[in-house]
XYZ file of C-alpha atoms in Angstrom:
276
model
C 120.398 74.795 175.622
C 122.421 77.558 173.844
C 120.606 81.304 173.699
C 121.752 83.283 170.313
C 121.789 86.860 170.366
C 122.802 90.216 168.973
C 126.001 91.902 169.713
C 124.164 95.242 170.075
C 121.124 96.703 169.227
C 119.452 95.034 165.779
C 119.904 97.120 162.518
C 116.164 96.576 161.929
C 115.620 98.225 165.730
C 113.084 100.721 165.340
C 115.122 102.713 167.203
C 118.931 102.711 168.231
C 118.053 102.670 171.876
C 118.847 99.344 174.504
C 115.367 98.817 174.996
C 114.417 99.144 171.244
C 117.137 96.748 170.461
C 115.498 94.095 173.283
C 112.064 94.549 171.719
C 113.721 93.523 168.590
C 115.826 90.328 169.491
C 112.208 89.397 170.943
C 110.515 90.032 167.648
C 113.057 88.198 165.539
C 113.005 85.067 168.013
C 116.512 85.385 169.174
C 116.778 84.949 173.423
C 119.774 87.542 174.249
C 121.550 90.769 173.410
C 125.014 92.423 174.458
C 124.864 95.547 175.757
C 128.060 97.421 174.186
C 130.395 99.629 176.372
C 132.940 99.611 173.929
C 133.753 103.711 173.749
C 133.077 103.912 177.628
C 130.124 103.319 180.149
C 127.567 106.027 179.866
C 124.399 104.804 180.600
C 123.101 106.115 183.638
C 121.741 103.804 187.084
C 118.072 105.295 186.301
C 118.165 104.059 182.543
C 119.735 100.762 183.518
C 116.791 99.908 185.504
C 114.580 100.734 182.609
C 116.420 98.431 180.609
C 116.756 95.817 183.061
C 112.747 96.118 183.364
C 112.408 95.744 179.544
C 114.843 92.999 179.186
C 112.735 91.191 181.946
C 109.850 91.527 180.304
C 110.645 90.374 177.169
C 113.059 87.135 178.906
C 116.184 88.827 177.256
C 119.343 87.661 178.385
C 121.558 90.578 178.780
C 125.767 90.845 178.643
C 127.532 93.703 178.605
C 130.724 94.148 176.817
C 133.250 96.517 178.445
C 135.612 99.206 176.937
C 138.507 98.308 174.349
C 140.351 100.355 176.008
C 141.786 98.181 178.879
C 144.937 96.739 179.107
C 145.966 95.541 182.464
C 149.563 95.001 181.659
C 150.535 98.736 180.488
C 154.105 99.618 181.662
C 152.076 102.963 182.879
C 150.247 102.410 186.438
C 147.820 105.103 185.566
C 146.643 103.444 182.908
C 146.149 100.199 184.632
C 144.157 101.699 187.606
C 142.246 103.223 184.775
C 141.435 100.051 182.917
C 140.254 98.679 186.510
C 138.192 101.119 187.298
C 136.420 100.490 183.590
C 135.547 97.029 184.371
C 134.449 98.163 188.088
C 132.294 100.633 185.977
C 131.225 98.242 183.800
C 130.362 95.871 186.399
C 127.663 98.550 188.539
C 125.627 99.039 185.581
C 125.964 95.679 184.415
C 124.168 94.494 187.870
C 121.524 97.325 187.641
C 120.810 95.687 184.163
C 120.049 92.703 185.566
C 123.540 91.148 183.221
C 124.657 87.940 183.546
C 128.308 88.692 182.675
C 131.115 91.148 181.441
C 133.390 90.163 178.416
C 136.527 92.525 178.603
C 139.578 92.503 176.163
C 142.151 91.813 179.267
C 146.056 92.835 177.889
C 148.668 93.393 175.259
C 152.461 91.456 176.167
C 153.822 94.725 175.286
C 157.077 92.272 175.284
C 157.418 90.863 178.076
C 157.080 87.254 178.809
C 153.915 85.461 178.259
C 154.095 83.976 181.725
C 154.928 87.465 183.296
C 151.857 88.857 181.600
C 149.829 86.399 182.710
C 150.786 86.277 186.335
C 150.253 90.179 185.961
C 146.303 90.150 185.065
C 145.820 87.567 187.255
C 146.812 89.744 190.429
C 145.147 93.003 188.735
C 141.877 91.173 188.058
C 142.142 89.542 191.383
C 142.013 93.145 192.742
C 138.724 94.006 190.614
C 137.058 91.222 192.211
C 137.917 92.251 195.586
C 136.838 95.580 195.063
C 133.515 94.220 193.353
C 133.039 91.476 196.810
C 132.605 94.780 198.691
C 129.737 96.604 196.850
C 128.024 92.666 196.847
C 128.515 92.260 193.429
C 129.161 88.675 191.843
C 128.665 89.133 188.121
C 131.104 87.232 186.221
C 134.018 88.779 184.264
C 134.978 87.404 181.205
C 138.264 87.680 179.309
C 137.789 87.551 175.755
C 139.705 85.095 173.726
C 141.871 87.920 171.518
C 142.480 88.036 167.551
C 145.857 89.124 167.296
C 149.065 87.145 168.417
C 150.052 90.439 170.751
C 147.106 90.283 172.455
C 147.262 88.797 175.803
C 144.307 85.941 175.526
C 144.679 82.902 174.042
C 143.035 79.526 174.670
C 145.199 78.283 177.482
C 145.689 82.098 179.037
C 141.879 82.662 179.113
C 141.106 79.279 180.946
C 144.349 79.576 183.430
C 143.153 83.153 184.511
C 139.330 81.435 185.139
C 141.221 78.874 187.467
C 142.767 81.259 189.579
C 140.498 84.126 190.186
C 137.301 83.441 191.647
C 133.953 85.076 189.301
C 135.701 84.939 186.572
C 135.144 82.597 182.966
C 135.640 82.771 179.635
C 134.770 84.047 176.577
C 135.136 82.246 173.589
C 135.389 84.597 170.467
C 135.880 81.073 167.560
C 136.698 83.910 165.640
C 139.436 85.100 167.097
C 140.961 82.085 167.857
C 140.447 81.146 163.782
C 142.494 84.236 162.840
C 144.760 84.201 166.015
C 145.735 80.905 164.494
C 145.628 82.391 160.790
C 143.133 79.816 159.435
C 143.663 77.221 161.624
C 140.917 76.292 164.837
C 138.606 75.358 161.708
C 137.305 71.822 161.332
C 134.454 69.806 163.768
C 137.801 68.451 165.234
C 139.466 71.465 166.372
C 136.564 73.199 167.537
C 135.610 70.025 169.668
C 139.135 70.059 171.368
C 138.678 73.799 172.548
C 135.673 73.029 174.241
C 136.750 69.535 176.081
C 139.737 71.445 176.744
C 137.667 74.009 178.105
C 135.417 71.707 179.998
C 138.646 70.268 181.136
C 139.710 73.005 183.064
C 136.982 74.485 184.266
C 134.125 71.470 184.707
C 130.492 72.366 185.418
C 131.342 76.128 186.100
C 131.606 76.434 182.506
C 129.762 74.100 180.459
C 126.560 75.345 182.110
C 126.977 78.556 181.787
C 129.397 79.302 178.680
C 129.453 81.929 176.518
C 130.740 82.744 173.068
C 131.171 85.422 170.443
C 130.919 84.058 166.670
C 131.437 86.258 163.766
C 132.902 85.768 159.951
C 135.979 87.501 160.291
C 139.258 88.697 157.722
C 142.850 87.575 159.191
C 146.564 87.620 158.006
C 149.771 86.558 159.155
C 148.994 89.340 162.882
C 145.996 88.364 163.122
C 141.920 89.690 163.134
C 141.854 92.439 160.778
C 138.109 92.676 160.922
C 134.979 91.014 161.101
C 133.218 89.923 158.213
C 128.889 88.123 157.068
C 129.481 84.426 157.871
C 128.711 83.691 154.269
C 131.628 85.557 153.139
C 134.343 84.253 155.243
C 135.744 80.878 155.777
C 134.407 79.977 158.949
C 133.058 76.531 159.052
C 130.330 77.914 161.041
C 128.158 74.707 160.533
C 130.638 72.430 161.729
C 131.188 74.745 164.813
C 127.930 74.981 165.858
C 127.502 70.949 165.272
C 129.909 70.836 167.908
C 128.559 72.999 170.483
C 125.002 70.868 170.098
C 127.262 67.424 170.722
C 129.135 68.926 173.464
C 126.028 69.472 175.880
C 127.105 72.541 176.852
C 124.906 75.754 178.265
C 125.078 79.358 177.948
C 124.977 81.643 175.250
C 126.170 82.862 171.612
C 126.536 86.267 170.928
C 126.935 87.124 167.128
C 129.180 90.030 166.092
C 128.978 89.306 161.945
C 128.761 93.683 160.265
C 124.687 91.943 159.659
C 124.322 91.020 162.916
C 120.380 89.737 163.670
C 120.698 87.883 160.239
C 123.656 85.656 160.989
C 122.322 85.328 164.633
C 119.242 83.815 163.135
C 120.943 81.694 160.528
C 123.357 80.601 163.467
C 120.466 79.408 165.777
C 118.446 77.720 163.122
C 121.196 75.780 162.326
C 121.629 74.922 166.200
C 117.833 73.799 165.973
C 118.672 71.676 163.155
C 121.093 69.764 164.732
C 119.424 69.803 168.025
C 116.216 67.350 166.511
């Protein structure tokens, strides 16, 4: 089974606090939330516990999503210990929450050959995990498939870094990849080829424990420009999540649509539909 959830706390939240939003999800029937990090980790040990008791409770499924600003391939080393030391952050109070994963924005190319890049996060996030092994903590990292062609992330990028360092799997943005592709990755077809590609590469690791972000979203010739109500984008969300029912596979969907608990519902109602 899939879980649907909010990216963040619900608009209808009573109140804009974490454990407000989980009460929420709860209420509206949806099964997990994101915690967002985006503009830095400041949420305190002591409040993550509260959280973590809440989300418990309630059988919430909490992710975290780190800060935008990473980027593991800057020409600047300060900036890369920096980004590092995010994700480390990211990672202490994502275990405290009781998360079952980290999605991360990983790289720009900045230029420089895609392999170079690529062989460049590979040995920085190999380094995060390291550092994570020695404080005991296993919670999976996941590089976000990216929106824009000079981002660092597509398809093949995100599953080859997955193979190679240990604790680490995917993210699946369908959105991203629909404007990386400027209005292509958009029929039953093409959305069933990135998951058995997926599944492919990283077998039972991944199709039992997968996770997405789904959103309508605006693109152009460079890419995402910004995210967008399912019902007024192009998105074939129907088909998509037709595909995700045939395709077995387990884990989550977070939804990151401006209306957020209202596409989240329409997107798991439509997963119950073709789950009968």
């Amino acid at each position: 089974m899939i879980k649907f959830g909010t990216a963040g706390i619900p608009l209808s939240a009573k109140a804009q606090s974490t454990e407000a939003g989980i009460i929420r999800v709860k209420e509206l029937g949806l099964e997990a939330m994101e915690v967002e990090f985006v503009h830095g980790v400041r949420m305190k040990e002591d409040k993550a516990s509260q959280v973590q008791t809440v989300a418990e409770r309630e059988n919430i499924v909490l992710t975290c999503h780190a800060p935008y600003y990473i980027n593991l391939n800057s020409a600047e080393q300060e900036k890369v210990t920096a980004s590092k030391l995010r994700l480390i952050q990211t990672a202490r109070i994502a275990k405290v929450l009781g998360a079952t994963s980290i999605v991360f924005h990983p790289a720009f190319y900045s230029g420089k050959a895609k392999l170079e890049v690529l062989k460049k996060v590979i040995e920085e996030l190999t380094s995060v995990r390291e550092e994570l092994a020695k404080e005991d903590n296993h919670i999976i990292l996941r590089p976000e498939t990216t929106g824009k062609p000079t981002q660092f992330g597509d398809l093949a990028e995100t599953i080859l870094i997955s193979q190679e360092v240990p604790g680490v799997l995917p993210c699946i943005d369908f959105s991203h990849l629909h404007a990386r592709a400027n209005g292509a990755i958009n029929t039953y077809d093409e959305f069933c080829v990135v998951l058995e590609q997926t599944a492919e590469g990283l077998a039972e690791s991944w199709t039992e424990n997968a996770h997405f972000h789904i959103s309508g979203i605006e693109y152009g010739s460079k890419g995402e420009k910004k995210h967008l109500v399912l019902k007024e984008a192009d998105l074939k969300y129907k088909d998509l999540i037709k595909a995700l029912v045939n395709s077995g596979i387990k884990g989550t969907v977070i939804c990151e649509s401006p209306n957020l608990e209202e596409d989240a519902i329409l997107l798991q109602n439509i997963y119950k539909h073709y789950s009968r």
